[in-house]
Coordinates of C-alpha atoms (C1' of nucleotides) in Angstrom, one line a residue:
Chain A
M20 CA 127.2 123.6 73.3
T21 CA 125.5 124.3 70.2
T22 CA 122.0 124.0 71.6
L23 CA 121.9 126.7 73.7
E24 CA 118.2 125.9 75.0
P25 CA 118.8 126.3 78.7
G26 CA 116.0 124.0 79.8
Y27 CA 118.0 121.0 78.3
D28 CA 121.2 122.0 79.8
T29 CA 122.7 119.5 82.1
R30 CA 123.4 122.3 84.7
S31 CA 119.9 123.3 84.4
R32 CA 118.7 119.8 85.1
I33 CA 120.7 119.4 88.0
L34 CA 119.6 122.8 89.5
D35 CA 116.1 121.8 89.0
A36 CA 116.4 118.3 90.6
A37 CA 118.4 119.8 93.3
R38 CA 115.6 122.7 93.9
Q39 CA 113.0 120.1 94.2
L40 CA 114.9 117.7 96.5
F41 CA 116.2 120.4 98.6
A42 CA 112.3 121.5 99.0
E43 CA 111.2 118.3 99.8
R44 CA 113.9 116.9 102.4
G45 CA 116.1 119.8 103.1
Y46 CA 119.6 120.8 102.2
A47 CA 121.7 118.5 104.5
A48 CA 119.4 115.6 104.1
T49 CA 119.9 115.6 100.4
S50 CA 123.1 113.9 99.1
L51 CA 124.8 114.4 95.8
A52 CA 124.1 111.0 94.9
D53 CA 120.2 111.7 95.3
I54 CA 120.6 114.7 93.1
A55 CA 122.7 112.5 90.5
S56 CA 120.2 109.7 90.3
A57 CA 117.4 111.9 89.9
V58 CA 119.3 113.3 86.8
G59 CA 120.6 109.9 85.7
L60 CA 124.1 110.8 86.4
T61 CA 126.9 110.1 88.9
K62 CA 127.6 112.0 91.9
T63 CA 131.0 112.9 90.5
A64 CA 129.4 114.4 87.5
V65 CA 127.2 116.6 89.6
A66 CA 130.5 117.7 91.8
Y67 CA 132.1 118.5 88.5
H68 CA 129.4 121.1 87.8
F69 CA 128.9 122.3 91.2
H70 CA 132.3 122.1 93.0
P71 CA 131.7 122.6 96.6
K72 CA 128.2 121.5 97.4
D73 CA 127.7 125.2 98.8
R74 CA 127.5 126.3 95.2
L75 CA 124.5 124.5 94.3
A76 CA 122.6 126.3 97.1
A77 CA 124.4 129.6 96.3
E78 CA 123.4 129.3 92.5
L79 CA 119.7 128.3 93.8
L80 CA 119.7 131.3 96.0
A81 CA 121.1 133.9 93.7
P82 CA 117.8 134.7 91.8
A83 CA 116.2 135.7 95.1
A84 CA 119.2 138.0 96.1
Q85 CA 117.9 141.1 94.7
D86 CA 114.3 140.7 96.0
I87 CA 115.9 140.0 99.6
V88 CA 117.9 143.2 99.6
A89 CA 115.0 145.2 98.2
L90 CA 112.8 143.6 101.1
I91 CA 115.2 144.6 104.0
E92 CA 116.2 148.1 102.6
S93 CA 112.8 149.3 101.7
E94 CA 110.6 151.4 104.1
F95 CA 107.0 150.7 104.6
D96 CA 104.8 153.2 105.7
D97 CA 102.2 150.8 106.7
E98 CA 102.9 147.5 108.7
H99 CA 100.4 145.9 106.6
A100 CA 102.4 147.0 103.5
F101 CA 105.6 145.1 104.7
L102 CA 103.5 142.0 105.4
E103 CA 102.2 141.9 102.0
A104 CA 105.6 142.6 100.4
L105 CA 107.0 139.6 102.6
V106 CA 104.3 137.4 101.5
T107 CA 104.9 138.1 97.8
F108 CA 108.6 137.4 98.4
V109 CA 107.9 134.2 100.1
V110 CA 105.5 132.9 97.5
R111 CA 107.7 133.8 94.6
H112 CA 110.6 131.9 95.8
R113 CA 108.7 129.1 97.6
T114 CA 110.7 126.3 95.9
I115 CA 113.8 127.8 97.9
I116 CA 112.2 129.3 100.7
R117 CA 113.1 126.2 103.2
L118 CA 116.7 126.9 102.1
I119 CA 116.4 130.2 103.5
M120 CA 114.3 129.6 106.5
E121 CA 116.0 126.3 107.7
D122 CA 119.0 124.8 106.1
I123 CA 121.6 127.5 105.3
G124 CA 123.3 128.4 108.7
G125 CA 122.0 126.2 111.4
A126 CA 123.8 126.1 115.0
D127 CA 127.2 125.9 113.6
S128 CA 128.7 129.4 112.8
A129 CA 129.5 129.8 109.1
P130 CA 132.7 131.8 108.1
P131 CA 131.8 135.6 108.1
G132 CA 130.8 136.7 104.6
S133 CA 129.7 133.3 103.6
P134 CA 126.2 132.9 102.2
G135 CA 125.0 131.5 105.5
E136 CA 125.8 134.6 107.2
V137 CA 123.7 137.0 104.9
I138 CA 120.6 134.5 105.0
R139 CA 120.9 134.7 108.9
A140 CA 120.9 138.3 108.8
F141 CA 118.3 138.4 106.6
R142 CA 116.0 136.0 108.7
D143 CA 117.0 138.3 111.8
C144 CA 115.8 141.3 109.9
I145 CA 112.4 139.9 109.0
Y146 CA 111.7 138.7 112.6
A147 CA 112.7 142.1 113.9
R148 CA 110.5 143.9 111.6
L149 CA 107.5 141.6 112.4
A150 CA 108.2 141.5 116.1
G151 CA 108.9 145.4 116.3
P152 CA 111.1 147.2 118.7
D153 CA 111.4 145.7 122.2
P154 CA 108.8 143.1 121.6
G155 CA 106.9 141.6 124.8
P156 CA 106.4 137.8 125.0
A157 CA 103.1 138.0 123.1
G158 CA 104.8 140.0 120.4
R159 CA 107.6 137.5 120.1
V160 CA 105.1 134.5 119.9
R161 CA 103.2 136.3 117.3
A162 CA 105.9 137.2 115.0
W163 CA 107.1 133.6 115.1
A164 CA 103.7 132.4 114.3
V165 CA 103.8 134.5 111.3
V166 CA 107.0 133.2 110.1
G167 CA 106.2 129.7 110.5
S168 CA 102.9 130.2 108.8
L169 CA 104.5 131.6 105.6
Q170 CA 107.1 128.8 105.4
Y171 CA 104.9 126.0 106.1
A172 CA 102.0 127.2 103.9
V173 CA 104.4 127.8 101.1
V174 CA 106.3 124.7 101.1
K175 CA 103.5 122.3 101.6
T176 CA 101.2 123.7 98.7
S177 CA 103.8 123.9 95.8
D178 CA 101.5 122.3 93.5
L179 CA 98.9 125.2 93.8
P180 CA 99.2 128.1 91.4
E181 CA 101.4 131.0 92.7
E182 CA 98.6 133.6 92.9
V183 CA 96.1 131.4 94.7
V184 CA 98.7 130.8 97.6
R185 CA 99.7 134.4 97.6
E186 CA 96.0 135.5 98.1
A187 CA 95.1 132.8 100.9
L188 CA 98.3 133.3 102.5
L189 CA 98.0 137.1 102.7
T190 CA 94.7 136.6 104.2
A191 CA 95.6 134.1 106.9
A192 CA 99.1 136.0 107.9
S193 CA 97.5 139.2 108.2
A194 CA 94.9 138.0 110.5
A195 CA 97.6 136.3 112.6
Y196 CA 99.6 139.4 112.6
G197 CA 96.9 142.0 113.5
S198 CA 95.5 139.7 116.3
S199 CA 97.2 141.8 119.1
A200 CA 94.4 144.3 119.4
Chain B
M20 CA 121.1 102.9 142.3
T21 CA 120.8 103.7 146.1
T22 CA 120.0 107.2 145.5
L23 CA 116.7 107.2 143.5
E24 CA 116.6 110.7 142.8
P25 CA 115.5 110.9 139.1
G26 CA 116.8 114.2 138.4
Y27 CA 120.6 113.1 138.9
D28 CA 120.4 109.8 137.2
T29 CA 122.5 109.4 134.2
R30 CA 119.6 108.4 132.0
S31 CA 117.7 111.3 132.9
R32 CA 120.5 113.6 132.2
I33 CA 121.0 112.0 128.7
L34 CA 117.2 112.4 127.9
D35 CA 117.4 116.0 129.2
A36 CA 120.4 116.9 126.9
A37 CA 118.7 115.0 124.0
R38 CA 115.6 116.7 124.4
Q39 CA 117.4 120.2 124.2
L40 CA 119.7 119.3 121.4
F41 CA 116.8 117.7 119.4
A42 CA 114.7 120.9 119.7
E43 CA 117.6 123.1 118.8
R44 CA 119.1 121.0 115.7
G45 CA 116.7 118.6 114.9
Y46 CA 116.9 114.8 115.4
A47 CA 119.0 113.7 112.3
A48 CA 121.5 116.7 113.0
T49 CA 122.2 115.7 116.5
S50 CA 124.7 112.9 117.0
L51 CA 125.4 110.6 119.8
A52 CA 128.6 112.4 120.3
D53 CA 126.9 115.7 120.6
I54 CA 124.5 114.3 123.4
A55 CA 127.5 112.4 124.9
S56 CA 129.8 115.7 125.2
A57 CA 126.7 117.6 126.5
V58 CA 126.4 115.1 129.7
G59 CA 130.2 114.4 129.7
L60 CA 130.3 110.9 128.5
T61 CA 131.5 109.0 125.5
K62 CA 129.3 108.1 122.8
T63 CA 129.1 104.6 123.5
A64 CA 128.1 105.2 127.0
V65 CA 124.8 106.9 125.7
A66 CA 124.7 104.1 123.2
Y67 CA 124.6 101.8 126.0
H68 CA 121.6 103.4 128.0
F69 CA 119.7 103.7 124.7
H70 CA 120.6 100.9 122.6
P71 CA 119.3 102.3 119.0
K72 CA 119.0 105.9 118.6
D73 CA 115.4 105.5 117.8
R74 CA 114.9 104.6 121.5
L75 CA 115.9 108.0 122.6
A76 CA 113.4 109.5 120.4
A77 CA 110.7 107.0 121.5
E78 CA 111.4 107.6 125.1
L79 CA 111.2 111.3 124.7
L80 CA 107.9 110.9 122.7
A81 CA 106.4 108.5 125.2
P82 CA 105.1 111.1 127.6
A83 CA 102.9 112.9 124.7
A84 CA 101.5 109.5 123.4
Q85 CA 98.3 109.8 125.7
D86 CA 97.6 113.3 124.8
I87 CA 98.1 112.5 121.2
V88 CA 95.5 109.6 121.0
A89 CA 93.2 111.7 123.3
L90 CA 93.4 114.6 120.7
I91 CA 92.8 112.3 117.8
E92 CA 90.0 110.5 119.3
S93 CA 88.1 113.1 120.9
E94 CA 85.3 114.8 119.1
F95 CA 84.8 118.5 119.4
D96 CA 81.6 120.3 118.9
D97 CA 83.1 123.5 117.9
E98 CA 86.1 123.9 115.5
H99 CA 87.6 126.4 117.9
A100 CA 87.4 123.9 120.8
F101 CA 89.7 121.7 118.6
L102 CA 92.0 124.5 118.0
E103 CA 92.1 125.4 121.6
A104 CA 93.1 121.5 122.6
L105 CA 95.6 121.4 119.7
V106 CA 97.4 124.5 120.9
T107 CA 97.4 123.2 124.6
F108 CA 98.9 120.1 123.4
V109 CA 101.5 121.8 121.4
V110 CA 102.4 124.1 124.1
R111 CA 102.6 121.4 126.7
H112 CA 105.0 119.3 124.7
R113 CA 106.9 122.1 122.9
T114 CA 110.3 120.6 123.9
I115 CA 109.5 117.7 121.8
I116 CA 107.3 119.2 119.1
R117 CA 109.8 119.5 116.6
L118 CA 110.5 115.8 116.7
I119 CA 106.9 115.1 115.9
M120 CA 106.3 117.8 113.2
E121 CA 109.6 117.5 111.3
D122 CA 112.2 114.9 112.3
I123 CA 110.4 111.6 112.8
G124 CA 109.4 110.0 109.7
G125 CA 110.7 112.1 106.7
A126 CA 110.4 111.0 103.1
D127 CA 111.8 107.5 103.7
S128 CA 109.2 104.9 104.8
A129 CA 109.6 103.5 108.3
P130 CA 108.7 100.0 108.7
P131 CA 104.9 99.6 109.4
G132 CA 104.2 99.7 113.4
S133 CA 107.3 101.8 114.0
P134 CA 106.9 105.2 115.9
G135 CA 107.3 107.1 112.7
E136 CA 104.2 105.8 111.2
V137 CA 102.2 106.8 114.2
I138 CA 103.6 110.1 114.2
R139 CA 102.9 110.6 110.5
A140 CA 99.3 109.4 111.1
F141 CA 99.0 111.7 113.9
R142 CA 100.2 114.6 111.7
D143 CA 98.0 113.8 108.8
C144 CA 95.0 113.7 111.2
I145 CA 95.8 116.9 112.7
Y146 CA 96.1 118.5 109.3
A147 CA 92.9 116.8 108.2
R148 CA 90.8 118.2 111.0
L149 CA 92.2 121.7 110.2
A150 CA 91.6 121.5 106.5
G151 CA 88.3 119.9 106.8
P152 CA 86.7 117.7 104.3
D153 CA 87.5 118.2 100.5
P154 CA 89.4 121.4 101.3
G155 CA 89.9 123.8 98.5
P156 CA 93.3 125.6 97.7
A157 CA 92.8 128.4 100.1
G158 CA 91.7 125.9 103.0
R159 CA 94.9 123.9 102.4
V160 CA 96.9 127.0 102.6
R161 CA 95.1 128.2 105.6
A162 CA 95.6 124.6 107.5
W163 CA 99.3 124.5 106.8
A164 CA 99.8 128.0 107.9
V165 CA 98.1 127.1 111.4
V166 CA 100.3 124.2 111.5
G167 CA 103.6 126.3 110.8
S168 CA 102.4 128.9 113.2
L169 CA 102.2 126.6 116.0
Q170 CA 105.5 124.8 115.5
Y171 CA 107.6 127.8 115.0
A172 CA 106.0 130.1 117.8
V173 CA 106.6 127.1 120.1
V174 CA 110.1 126.2 119.4
K175 CA 111.4 129.6 119.1
T176 CA 110.1 130.7 122.4
S177 CA 111.1 127.9 124.7
D178 CA 112.1 130.5 127.3
L179 CA 109.0 131.9 127.9
P180 CA 106.6 130.5 130.5
E181 CA 104.2 127.9 129.1
E182 CA 101.0 129.9 129.9
V183 CA 102.1 133.1 128.2
V184 CA 103.0 131.3 125.0
R185 CA 99.5 129.2 125.2
E186 CA 97.6 132.4 125.5
A187 CA 99.2 134.4 122.7
L188 CA 99.4 131.5 120.3
L189 CA 95.6 130.6 120.9
T190 CA 94.8 134.3 119.8
A191 CA 97.1 134.2 116.8
A192 CA 96.3 130.8 115.6
S193 CA 92.6 131.3 115.8
A194 CA 92.8 134.5 114.1
A195 CA 94.4 132.8 111.2
Y196 CA 92.2 130.0 111.4
G197 CA 89.0 132.0 111.2
S198 CA 90.4 134.2 108.3
S199 CA 88.2 132.3 105.8
A200 CA 85.2 134.5 106.0
Chain C
dC19 C1' 137.2 86.9 149.6
dG20 C1' 135.0 85.4 145.0
dT21 C1' 131.2 86.3 141.9
dC22 C1' 127.9 88.9 139.9
dG23 C1' 125.5 92.8 137.5
dT24 C1' 125.6 97.5 136.4
dT25 C1' 128.1 101.2 134.2
dC26 C1' 131.4 103.0 131.6
dT27 C1' 135.7 103.1 128.5
dG28 C1' 138.6 101.8 124.2
dT29 C1' 138.6 100.2 120.1
dA30 C1' 137.2 98.7 115.8
dC31 C1' 134.1 97.9 111.9
dG32 C1' 131.0 99.1 107.8
dG33 C1' 128.2 102.7 105.8
dC34 C1' 127.4 107.0 103.7
dC35 C1' 128.9 111.6 102.9
dG36 C1' 131.6 115.0 100.2
dT37 C1' 135.7 115.5 97.6
dA38 C1' 139.9 114.7 94.7
dC39 C1' 142.0 112.9 90.8
dA40 C1' 143.3 110.1 86.4
dG41 C1' 141.5 109.0 82.3
dA42 C1' 138.0 108.0 78.6
dA43 C1' 134.7 109.9 75.2
dC44 C1' 133.8 113.5 71.8
dG45 C1' 132.8 117.6 69.1
dG46 C1' 135.6 121.7 67.4
dT47 C1' 139.5 124.1 65.7
dG48 C1' 144.1 124.5 64.0
Chain D
dC23 C1' 145.3 114.2 61.4
dA24 C1' 146.9 116.3 66.0
dC25 C1' 145.2 119.0 69.4
dC26 C1' 142.5 120.8 73.0
dG27 C1' 138.5 122.0 76.2
dT28 C1' 134.6 120.1 78.0
dT29 C1' 132.0 116.6 80.1
dC30 C1' 131.4 112.4 82.3
dT31 C1' 133.1 107.9 84.7
dG32 C1' 135.9 104.9 87.8
dT33 C1' 138.3 104.8 91.7
dA34 C1' 140.1 106.1 96.0
dC35 C1' 140.5 108.8 100.1
dG36 C1' 139.3 110.9 104.9
dG37 C1' 136.0 112.1 108.1
dC38 C1' 131.6 111.5 110.6
dC39 C1' 127.9 108.4 111.7
dG40 C1' 125.8 104.6 114.6
dT41 C1' 126.9 100.1 116.0
dA42 C1' 129.3 95.9 118.4
dC43 C1' 132.2 93.8 121.5
dA44 C1' 135.9 93.1 124.9
dG45 C1' 137.3 94.5 129.0
dA46 C1' 137.9 97.8 133.5
dA47 C1' 135.8 99.8 137.5
dC48 C1' 133.1 99.3 141.3
dG49 C1' 129.6 98.3 144.7
dA50 C1' 126.2 94.5 146.2
dC51 C1' 125.9 89.7 147.8
dG52 C1' 127.1 85.2 149.2

DNA sequence: CGTCGTTCTGTACGGCCGTACAGAACGGTG
DNA sequence: CACCGTTCTGTACGGCCGTACAGAACGACG
């Protein structure tokens, strides 16, 4: 490990390939062999670096962790301020947003304390803030519509520059969010 | 088959269970054994009624087929009229909308002429109409946001009455869609 | 009663998955 | 040179998946 350039490290190359494949096909639909062939290795080589498959997801999710806790612990005076922070978060971590929104923690209950548990709590918290306390049917529909718009828009436009997506998404989401009145 | 009550037919019970499980977990994540245990049968019994697993999806998708072709072939003078028709379609077939939007036809290319091919063409057509001809970055983001809001809102509020969801969703989606100006 | 079609069970197969483990290649260090 | 940790290969295992096939149960029909 004389050359410490992180971009050419095998671990980093695996992480990059995994991030892209997870974003395209989802976590469960991407096998270790898929990732391995994308990097030019065997699946056992990938498994050597990331022992359970979960570690791959965990390592990809790690950079977003602080932003997650910042998002759920901060208080926002304006509802629009929260939405803006949420959009910023989603756009910044758009390459792994599918892992957060869909893949990690499906119907099966992960053991308590696992990353899946944390992610689910995060999602519930986001939804609760969007829907507000004791939401009516229209409020529920509206909150889920905002969540869906964030995820889809961000995942399907990964080729666009971050700032462009952020701007357009903020406009669309805040319009949908404020459509109750 | 003396008693022709369709509600108590085994085929119908399998279809109902499959529709619910597909909506909750997705197509690929639901095994024949899951469906079988939900109905109280073995997976081979389910496979007897629906020989390839695809037929299950095909049979669930069939009722929406005419609405699909009606939606992509009709001309709408107003953009808002198209959006209203789209919302109506999505809400009416909300129990299978996940199959259409996500599951059928992922990255792997289905053989031409298969249901997956038709579904993908349908999705592309919907997106093209939402995004308009030669869409800019903001237009792309906005179109995908609308698609995502439709799917999420409809899937996550399956317990609410259809008309309520339709009303609220139409408001939210049209607000997001018309947010360009 | 004998035969048939329908419906379901039991068993088994091949394929893909994640994982485990032994060992080869190789540069660094004594 | 001898030793060692790191990195990767090859092989193999168990588990779950969809599927195939033989046969039991059973009502319908002659």
